[in-house]
């Protein structure tokens, strides 16, 4: 089956891409960020709060960062897919299971697209979902604790890129594979890829109350590459749209061989129909191995479970649920406007952007206005679904978000600019350079029904001369625009962690008030928790020594321990007894092959230490917690293997609990 005609246009575009470094242009110094009005617009007085949160992915750092807008101040890095010694995440015994996968513990990830949960098509501030590309995973982060609560591995996927996007009521979080792979994985020649590899589109259900995720079904799509995705809105909310590239199904020299077709596709998936099909017993359970890791709030620990099957749906078995919309050319962004009518395909190798119409799509489906099929999935005639094209808006369109006034904002990677255009009229209204090579952009709620459209954040891959040099690599960065007027106004540059791949933004008042202050000690069901100093103790079990330790300003209990021997495995189970806001304590032990722990009020956390040398070894608090922080310290005496030093633990020379503590 020959889908499309090859084009020489590819070569012209390919050469454009290969030499398309950042445009070395300087902004006029009379306007924009240097103007006094711009400074005022981003100035948040000391002690005052920003109006918005921006959750910016850390890209290859694997994390999610939290910034304030308009100030651009970094508040927190939430560890998600990578270990973080600052917080002990992925180092403590309680958080290690969070990073478990079918490949074992993976200490690093590549996080790309955060998306905030929605209610009735508006961001609701309950959770942020974010994908990991390399070892395909989706995480859910609580916006009460700003901690990762759940990570689920996505089987039969690779380079999990068209992820993680939520439907209008967070019914599903969607994960699409970037690479076509054997499904299920098996040993086969790479050259036999075409027709044999598949592309998995995975729908994860989300519990409306608790947020718990589960793989509801996996759709076994043709073996294209699925790049980005977007749910429909309003009338189109039963649908999900995915951009594809490499519809050529090439397996080598992709820059040429995957750029042959003039048009690739946007895949339209009616998830309601698939849901119905599955509810009526449709789909087939197939073996698959993947980890499902969940934080247990009562036990203060992550529990990892290996699962062994998924429900697989063959698109040919659900007529009326799958269509392909021809779209120029190797499209990246796949964005649906707030009304749900316009589906914008950003063909990164095309001279024009393709805008499809949802109502035309429905009509074309009714009229069976098709141009053949791909692996049994009807291809809708381009003319029958296309609303129009935006001609020559810039070079290398990547991603579009929307305001509430009918305007779209698209990033252009090659020409390093943001272009504002009217969706209905297909007219360009404004353009503004960015510095440089912009990928995604974000308007708080700009991918929802209700954009909160004062600010736009452009996320740039290259910054060159924008910051003080810091060796061969300069920080990547974000740029803040005011988009409340007719013209976009550049307000601020601010550096980011890792690669600011994509972001999600929300008004601060939707999160602020419910932010967690402490963990209540009485609710702590950690098996090694202590509720007061009298409960602290040290217990030997063979060569394991379990220290039930507490911390409170400004001491540990116990703080003198003897009877530990070389060859022991010592567990420090440490409970922070504080019940005050913003009083974590830390703990670090010399020679422990792990990070320090940072323990929140009311929480119990564990690290292990296998002493290799006899001696008296100190531990101390790592977080400056009070005027007597420096005195928050203790000793462990380590005796030789086989010695008979008795086990002894004290605070102020007395055994905790035996006297009037
Ligand atoms: Cu506790 Cu410093």
XYZ file of C-alpha atoms and ligand atoms in Angstrom:
663
model
C 0.000 0.000 0.000
C 1.516 3.233 -1.107
C 0.240 6.020 1.045
C 1.771 9.131 -0.402
C 4.057 10.460 -3.060
C 7.633 11.180 -2.178
C 8.655 14.785 -2.407
C 11.819 16.650 -3.241
C 10.583 19.321 -0.884
C 12.004 17.229 1.916
C 15.548 17.911 0.863
C 15.062 21.661 0.842
C 13.520 21.561 4.307
C 16.061 19.106 5.651
C 18.900 21.413 4.717
C 17.055 24.276 6.332
C 16.784 22.299 9.547
C 20.374 21.187 9.584
C 21.713 24.725 9.347
C 18.941 26.143 11.452
C 20.868 27.252 14.481
C 19.506 30.033 16.586
C 18.972 33.258 14.810
C 21.611 35.631 16.103
C 19.469 38.638 16.459
C 19.405 41.295 19.108
C 16.295 42.774 20.469
C 15.882 46.494 20.334
C 16.943 47.848 23.692
C 14.343 50.610 23.700
C 11.449 48.260 24.208
C 10.402 45.057 25.842
C 12.169 43.785 28.905
C 14.176 46.934 29.469
C 11.195 49.197 29.618
C 10.194 50.294 33.114
C 6.661 49.045 32.642
C 7.936 45.528 31.961
C 9.983 45.569 35.177
C 6.920 46.626 37.142
C 4.859 43.856 35.616
C 7.172 41.118 36.894
C 8.091 42.706 40.200
C 6.627 40.843 43.146
C 7.384 42.802 46.299
C 9.357 41.034 49.028
C 6.867 39.086 51.111
C 4.182 39.089 48.429
C 3.107 36.123 46.348
C 3.063 35.429 42.650
C -0.326 35.174 40.947
C 0.408 31.900 39.142
C 2.246 28.633 39.522
C 4.176 27.307 36.532
C 5.109 23.622 36.575
C 7.999 23.342 34.161
C 9.383 19.964 33.212
C 13.062 19.347 33.814
C 13.526 17.417 30.559
C 16.627 15.267 30.897
C 16.824 16.031 34.627
C 13.736 13.835 34.996
C 12.119 16.247 37.439
C 9.381 18.861 37.599
C 10.173 22.387 38.731
C 7.805 24.873 40.312
C 8.152 28.552 39.421
C 6.123 31.609 40.295
C 4.719 33.874 37.623
C 5.271 36.654 36.879
C 8.463 36.736 38.963
C 10.137 33.666 37.430
C 11.308 32.637 40.906
C 12.100 28.946 41.400
C 10.274 27.554 44.450
C 10.889 23.850 44.309
C 12.180 20.987 42.244
C 9.819 18.037 42.657
C 11.725 14.792 42.161
C 9.782 12.468 39.883
C 11.804 10.106 37.693
C 15.310 10.800 38.983
C 16.918 10.395 42.364
C 17.275 13.649 44.266
C 19.789 13.708 47.127
C 18.454 17.083 48.251
C 15.252 15.406 49.386
C 16.484 11.832 49.738
C 14.044 10.818 46.971
C 15.064 7.549 45.371
C 17.643 7.057 48.158
C 15.404 6.430 51.161
C 14.015 2.927 51.568
C 10.500 4.392 51.369
C 10.973 6.152 48.019
C 13.176 3.632 46.185
C 10.139 1.558 45.123
C 8.858 4.647 43.286
C 11.651 4.167 40.734
C 11.088 0.449 40.270
C 10.396 -0.753 36.723
C 10.337 -4.021 34.800
C 14.063 -3.324 34.225
C 14.734 -2.946 37.948
C 15.400 0.356 39.751
C 15.992 3.089 37.168
C 17.537 6.122 38.886
C 16.927 8.573 36.061
C 14.251 9.626 33.622
C 13.507 12.102 30.832
C 10.403 14.090 31.771
C 8.593 16.042 29.087
C 4.956 17.091 29.227
C 3.268 18.036 32.491
C -0.503 18.413 32.401
C -2.733 19.529 35.271
C -5.884 17.553 36.092
C -9.135 19.046 34.829
C -12.751 19.331 35.863
C -15.269 20.377 33.201
C -12.448 21.271 30.865
C -10.672 23.639 33.271
C -7.479 23.014 35.199
C -8.473 22.169 38.785
C -5.126 22.139 40.631
C -5.428 18.641 42.119
C -2.623 16.762 40.361
C 0.060 17.200 37.758
C 0.709 14.285 35.445
C 4.012 13.987 33.613
C 5.538 11.469 31.232
C 8.932 9.828 31.127
C 10.252 9.028 27.673
C 13.159 6.676 28.083
C 11.668 4.024 30.328
C 8.061 4.758 29.467
C 6.250 5.890 32.583
C 3.525 8.284 33.701
C 3.692 9.963 37.098
C 1.058 11.673 39.175
C 2.133 14.430 41.534
C -0.058 15.698 44.346
C -0.540 19.450 44.456
C -1.237 19.225 48.187
C 2.160 17.784 49.085
C 4.065 18.631 45.883
C 5.311 15.049 45.951
C 5.176 12.226 43.442
C 2.378 9.910 44.545
C 2.268 7.369 41.756
C 4.299 6.124 38.813
C 3.041 3.567 36.346
C 5.220 1.996 33.682
C 3.803 1.804 30.166
C 4.449 -1.570 28.503
C 4.708 -2.098 24.722
C 5.885 1.506 24.361
C 9.204 3.227 23.760
C 10.124 6.877 23.940
C 6.775 7.610 25.614
C 6.374 11.044 24.002
C 2.759 11.752 23.014
C 1.995 11.853 26.722
C 0.753 12.810 29.329
C -2.489 14.577 28.467
C -5.753 14.492 30.352
C -9.347 14.440 29.159
C -11.817 17.124 30.233
C -12.728 15.518 33.537
C -9.456 13.687 34.060
C -11.194 10.441 33.111
C -8.017 9.349 31.367
C -4.389 10.275 31.132
C -3.081 9.344 27.732
C 0.339 7.983 26.809
C 1.386 7.381 23.211
C 4.515 5.643 22.046
C 7.048 7.614 20.057
C 8.883 4.612 18.636
C 7.053 1.839 16.891
C 8.267 -1.410 18.476
C 7.392 -5.103 18.361
C 4.173 -5.473 20.365
C 4.700 -7.576 22.422
C 8.488 -7.163 22.465
C 10.283 -10.041 20.769
C 13.502 -10.961 19.011
C 13.101 -10.109 15.283
C 15.110 -8.480 12.469
C 14.923 -4.660 12.521
C 14.625 -4.647 8.722
C 11.264 -6.363 9.030
C 9.825 -3.429 10.946
C 7.330 -2.322 8.317
C 3.912 -3.743 9.058
C 5.230 -5.745 12.007
C 6.035 -3.090 14.586
C 3.102 -1.381 16.287
C 2.377 1.918 17.990
C 0.724 1.654 21.398
C -1.681 4.355 22.542
C -2.354 3.784 26.223
C -5.309 5.130 28.187
C -4.843 5.267 31.960
C -7.957 5.655 34.056
C -7.802 8.112 36.971
C -9.836 7.630 40.126
C -11.963 10.794 40.421
C -11.501 11.004 44.200
C -8.020 9.715 44.956
C -6.353 10.029 41.575
C -5.136 6.421 41.483
C -4.185 5.420 37.951
C -4.525 2.138 36.128
C -4.013 1.062 32.542
C -7.588 0.843 31.244
C -6.677 -0.252 27.708
C -3.921 -0.134 25.129
C -4.682 0.457 21.464
C -2.462 -1.407 19.024
C -2.105 1.217 16.290
C -0.071 0.940 13.060
C 3.675 1.187 13.575
C 4.080 4.921 13.026
C 5.766 7.304 15.455
C 3.301 9.163 17.684
C 4.667 12.560 18.602
C 2.154 14.707 20.469
C -1.467 14.504 21.495
C -4.397 16.603 22.608
C -7.885 15.795 23.835
C -10.913 17.327 22.162
C -12.858 20.044 23.943
C -16.615 20.646 24.248
C -18.279 18.980 21.216
C -15.097 17.102 20.341
C -14.395 15.987 23.915
C -15.062 12.318 23.126
C -12.047 12.381 20.830
C -8.305 12.367 21.285
C -5.903 13.491 18.586
C -2.342 12.271 18.047
C 0.208 13.520 15.540
C 2.216 10.894 13.695
C 5.455 10.985 11.781
C 7.399 8.266 10.048
C 4.253 6.978 8.379
C 6.909 5.676 5.964
C 7.787 3.133 8.692
C 11.472 3.644 8.002
C 13.974 2.163 10.410
C 17.216 3.908 9.450
C 18.527 7.379 8.510
C 15.256 8.752 9.726
C 16.037 12.378 8.932
C 15.682 11.468 5.264
C 13.686 8.276 5.209
C 11.018 9.430 7.637
C 10.542 12.680 5.731
C 9.427 11.263 2.388
C 5.676 11.606 2.669
C 4.222 15.024 1.935
C 1.684 14.423 4.584
C 1.670 12.320 7.696
C -1.410 11.937 9.836
C -3.221 13.176 12.836
C -4.871 10.091 14.305
C -8.369 10.786 15.659
C -9.469 8.362 18.356
C -12.985 8.307 19.767
C -12.076 7.163 23.268
C -15.705 7.067 24.393
C -16.415 4.453 21.733
C -13.386 2.448 22.799
C -14.422 2.764 26.449
C -17.870 1.439 25.533
C -16.356 -1.406 23.528
C -14.163 -2.366 26.467
C -17.047 -2.046 28.954
C -18.966 -4.553 26.815
C -16.173 -7.087 27.074
C -14.176 -5.952 24.024
C -10.406 -6.210 23.808
C -8.043 -9.009 24.590
C -5.843 -9.498 27.656
C -2.239 -9.871 26.570
C 0.806 -10.600 28.711
C 2.889 -7.538 29.595
C 5.278 -6.789 32.444
C 5.198 -3.382 34.059
C 5.631 -1.781 37.463
C 2.911 0.129 39.239
C 4.306 2.183 42.115
C 2.066 3.947 44.561
C 2.750 6.113 47.562
C 0.915 4.981 50.681
C 0.155 8.120 52.666
C -0.629 6.251 55.919
C 2.427 4.022 55.816
C 4.641 6.834 54.468
C 6.151 4.592 51.822
C 5.883 3.653 48.176
C 4.746 0.152 47.339
C 5.756 -1.311 43.986
C 3.698 -3.990 42.326
C 4.611 -5.885 39.146
C 1.694 -6.412 36.813
C 1.540 -9.015 34.091
C -1.171 -8.217 31.565
C -2.900 -5.394 29.730
C -6.164 -5.147 27.849
C -5.311 -4.646 24.170
C -7.695 -3.172 21.612
C -7.253 -3.703 17.870
C -8.527 -0.529 16.176
C -10.090 -2.579 13.371
C -12.439 -4.119 15.910
C -14.019 -0.784 16.862
C -15.536 0.668 13.701
C -16.210 4.395 13.831
C -13.587 5.047 16.489
C -10.388 5.554 14.459
C -9.561 7.833 11.527
C -6.462 9.380 10.030
C -6.427 13.059 9.040
C -3.718 13.845 6.463
C -1.499 16.590 7.874
C 1.640 18.254 6.502
C 4.486 17.193 7.253
C 6.035 15.269 10.149
C 3.764 17.248 12.480
C 4.874 17.812 16.057
C 2.223 19.810 17.889
C -1.361 18.599 17.789
C -3.436 21.220 19.512
C -7.158 21.722 19.895
C -8.541 25.202 20.511
C -10.758 25.949 23.552
C -13.969 25.608 21.514
C -12.963 22.139 20.367
C -13.583 22.942 16.686
C -10.056 23.586 15.423
C -7.317 20.993 15.406
C -3.959 22.559 14.692
C -1.196 20.426 13.229
C 2.237 21.966 13.333
C 4.138 20.334 10.492
C 7.702 21.062 11.487
C 8.949 20.418 7.946
C 6.110 22.198 6.153
C 5.761 25.739 4.849
C 2.165 25.946 6.018
C 0.333 24.907 9.157
C -2.631 22.581 8.769
C -5.827 23.473 10.617
C -8.519 20.810 10.608
C -12.173 21.265 11.461
C -13.899 18.954 13.894
C -17.359 19.529 12.392
C -15.994 18.860 8.898
C -14.408 15.686 10.252
C -17.761 14.458 11.563
C -19.459 15.290 8.242
C -16.708 13.523 6.278
C -17.118 10.442 8.461
C -20.883 10.466 7.852
C -20.319 10.812 4.101
C -17.510 8.246 4.113
C -15.382 10.832 2.362
C -12.259 8.685 2.536
C -9.063 8.326 0.573
C -8.337 4.672 1.210
C -7.067 3.385 4.497
C -3.903 2.617 6.427
C -3.923 -0.820 8.021
C -7.717 -0.795 7.989
C -8.080 2.693 9.480
C -9.912 5.058 7.088
C -7.956 8.082 5.842
C -10.285 11.065 5.551
C -9.881 13.136 2.378
C -7.685 16.115 3.155
C -10.125 18.592 1.584
C -13.029 17.065 3.482
C -11.491 17.649 6.910
C -9.249 20.645 6.386
C -10.447 24.009 7.628
C -7.549 25.829 6.059
C -3.847 26.408 6.186
C -1.833 29.207 7.686
C 0.657 30.063 4.971
C 4.288 30.889 5.767
C 3.700 31.925 9.363
C 7.330 31.179 10.257
C 9.834 28.345 10.025
C 9.520 25.099 11.927
C 6.195 25.357 13.779
C 6.180 23.190 16.886
C 3.419 23.889 19.327
C 0.312 26.028 19.745
C -1.666 27.207 22.747
C -4.667 29.502 22.868
C -6.145 32.511 24.626
C -9.834 33.000 25.398
C -10.255 35.540 22.603
C -9.961 33.256 19.595
C -6.221 33.619 19.145
C -3.550 30.994 18.819
C 0.132 31.339 19.699
C 2.572 29.104 17.877
C 6.262 28.577 18.468
C 8.667 28.408 15.527
C 11.860 26.597 16.334
C 13.892 27.504 13.271
C 12.931 31.164 13.011
C 12.993 31.497 16.846
C 9.734 33.322 17.328
C 6.235 33.190 18.720
C 3.481 34.045 16.262
C 0.010 35.129 17.325
C -2.734 34.396 14.839
C -6.499 34.361 14.682
C -7.801 30.813 14.509
C -10.999 31.561 12.584
C -9.582 34.074 10.109
C -6.218 32.350 9.725
C -4.493 35.706 9.836
C -1.215 36.486 11.536
C -1.688 39.278 14.103
C 1.693 39.633 15.755
C 5.093 38.006 15.972
C 7.838 38.313 18.535
C 11.380 36.931 18.496
C 12.462 34.586 21.294
C 16.024 33.855 22.392
C 16.512 31.210 21.003
C 15.151 28.059 19.362
C 11.894 27.828 21.193
C 10.215 24.457 21.728
C 6.948 24.518 23.585
C 5.074 27.481 24.978
C 2.540 27.628 27.779
C -0.401 29.824 28.616
C -1.919 28.897 31.992
C -4.982 26.866 30.999
C -4.056 27.495 27.359
C -4.658 23.869 26.476
C -8.078 23.824 28.204
C -11.546 25.253 27.621
C -10.777 28.245 29.797
C -7.400 29.851 29.147
C -6.254 32.222 31.894
C -4.582 34.412 29.349
C -2.471 37.126 30.876
C 0.881 35.380 30.490
C 2.660 33.242 27.972
C 5.859 31.360 28.748
C 8.150 30.424 25.867
C 10.636 27.642 26.629
C 13.914 27.944 24.808
C 16.500 25.325 24.034
C 19.464 27.569 23.416
C 20.353 30.835 25.117
C 23.871 31.674 23.834
C 24.473 35.278 24.855
C 21.457 35.826 27.135
C 23.185 34.925 30.399
C 26.597 35.090 31.982
C 28.681 32.285 30.499
C 29.062 29.187 32.677
C 31.477 27.053 30.720
C 30.547 25.191 27.550
C 26.901 24.977 28.498
C 24.677 27.930 29.165
C 21.368 27.430 30.972
C 18.240 26.771 29.019
C 15.561 29.277 29.781
C 12.019 30.499 29.776
C 10.728 33.846 28.596
C 7.630 35.475 29.972
C 5.298 37.505 27.764
C 2.324 39.642 28.629
C -0.354 38.688 26.084
C -3.210 40.726 27.524
C -2.902 43.394 24.822
C -2.968 43.278 21.028
C 0.796 42.939 20.861
C 2.851 40.466 22.834
C 5.200 42.140 25.277
C 8.383 40.404 26.428
C 8.676 40.888 30.196
C 11.328 38.569 31.573
C 13.984 35.941 30.933
C 14.540 33.333 33.630
C 16.809 30.274 33.663
C 15.375 26.816 34.182
C 16.579 23.440 35.410
C 17.484 20.808 32.791
C 15.503 21.285 29.636
C 12.285 23.244 30.107
C 10.490 20.958 27.727
C 6.884 21.860 28.417
C 4.931 23.380 31.278
C 1.499 23.684 32.823
C 0.294 26.790 34.595
C -2.525 27.635 36.963
C -3.751 30.508 39.130
C -2.127 30.313 42.553
C -5.435 30.530 44.409
C -6.478 27.150 43.009
C -3.637 25.474 44.928
C -2.361 27.724 47.688
C -4.995 27.233 50.389
C -4.944 23.434 50.322
C -1.176 23.055 50.377
C -0.242 20.542 53.061
C 1.464 21.995 56.164
C 2.418 18.907 58.197
C 1.778 15.175 58.334
C -0.236 14.384 61.472
C 1.748 12.139 63.785
C -1.373 10.299 64.941
C -2.067 9.272 61.323
C 1.444 7.920 60.793
C 1.172 4.144 60.308
C 4.751 3.538 59.243
C 5.734 0.211 60.854
C 8.880 1.803 62.304
C 7.320 5.111 63.370
C 7.677 6.416 66.921
C 5.121 8.854 68.306
C 7.306 10.210 71.115
C 10.832 9.856 72.482
C 9.788 7.163 74.976
C 9.117 4.836 72.027
C 12.573 5.229 70.543
C 14.764 2.135 70.738
C 17.364 -0.009 69.006
C 16.608 -3.628 68.134
C 19.018 -6.241 66.812
C 17.774 -9.027 64.485
C 20.762 -11.141 63.497
C 23.090 -8.775 61.682
C 20.336 -6.207 61.133
C 20.123 -3.349 63.588
C 16.925 -1.284 63.530
C 17.129 2.137 65.099
C 13.706 3.611 65.890
C 14.882 7.208 66.081
C 13.098 10.511 66.592
C 14.109 14.063 65.827
C 12.810 17.301 67.298
C 14.438 20.691 67.855
C 17.288 20.198 68.555
C 18.263 16.589 69.215
C 17.917 13.015 68.068
C 16.674 10.255 70.353
C 18.668 8.155 70.990
C 21.825 10.118 70.266
C 24.399 7.647 71.646
C 24.334 4.096 70.315
C 26.799 1.290 71.086
C 26.966 -2.356 70.149
C 26.884 -1.964 66.371
C 29.443 -4.190 64.636
C 31.273 -4.203 61.342
C 29.209 -6.395 59.005
C 25.891 -5.164 60.411
C 23.257 -3.542 58.261
C 21.942 -0.621 60.270
C 18.501 0.790 59.490
C 17.904 4.344 60.659
C 14.101 4.661 60.814
C 13.739 8.303 61.665
C 10.531 10.083 62.668
C 10.323 13.851 62.709
C 8.171 14.581 65.789
C 7.643 18.233 64.867
C 4.068 19.283 64.184
C 4.909 22.788 62.998
C 4.806 24.076 59.441
C 8.106 24.264 57.587
C 10.281 22.475 60.164
C 11.892 19.527 58.395
C 15.009 17.976 59.884
C 17.691 16.142 57.995
C 20.033 13.333 58.893
C 23.332 12.162 57.449
C 25.692 9.409 58.649
C 29.354 9.270 57.771
C 30.102 6.381 55.418
C 26.465 5.699 54.496
C 26.351 4.933 50.784
C 23.255 6.974 50.190
C 22.083 10.570 50.406
C 20.999 12.430 53.512
C 17.311 12.319 54.341
C 15.138 15.369 54.594
C 12.185 14.455 56.792
C 8.976 16.477 56.936
C 7.110 17.071 60.219
C 5.223 13.923 61.211
C 6.910 11.680 58.665
C 9.069 8.557 59.120
C 11.880 7.833 56.658
C 14.607 5.191 56.514
C 18.165 4.929 55.270
C 20.647 2.120 55.689
C 24.288 2.149 56.767
C 26.730 -0.727 56.569
C 29.719 0.370 58.653
C 33.013 -0.885 57.278
C 35.378 0.428 59.982
C 35.468 0.249 63.774
C 35.336 3.541 65.597
C 32.928 6.103 66.946
C 31.075 7.679 64.057
C 28.913 10.803 64.213
C 25.637 11.649 62.517
C 24.011 15.066 62.320
C 21.059 17.115 61.132
C 21.543 18.417 57.590
C 18.842 21.080 57.550
C 19.368 24.342 59.432
C 16.406 23.936 61.763
C 17.032 26.186 64.772
C 19.666 28.221 66.558
C 20.895 24.906 67.993
C 20.946 23.119 64.633
C 24.700 22.687 64.930
C 24.210 20.820 68.228
C 21.737 18.400 66.618
C 24.118 15.459 66.386
C 24.969 12.040 67.839
C 27.410 9.085 67.864
C 27.343 5.426 66.914
C 30.086 3.202 68.301
C 31.127 0.456 65.884
C 32.980 -2.552 67.274
C 34.771 -5.322 65.459
C 32.854 -8.162 63.888
C 32.220 -10.819 66.535
C 32.971 -8.500 69.476
C 30.658 -8.620 72.482
C 30.030 -4.909 73.027
C 26.452 -4.868 74.396
C 23.727 -3.067 72.467
C 23.061 0.196 74.257
C 21.181 3.351 73.284
C 20.738 6.499 75.319
C 19.732 10.122 75.297
C 21.322 12.273 78.005
C 22.889 9.039 79.360
C 19.492 7.447 80.025
C 17.529 4.876 78.052
C 14.601 6.657 76.394
C 11.293 5.586 77.940
C 12.806 4.084 81.066
C 12.745 7.313 82.960
C 10.707 10.500 82.907
C 11.270 11.457 79.304
Cu 17.404 19.672 62.921
Cu 19.085 21.068 61.860
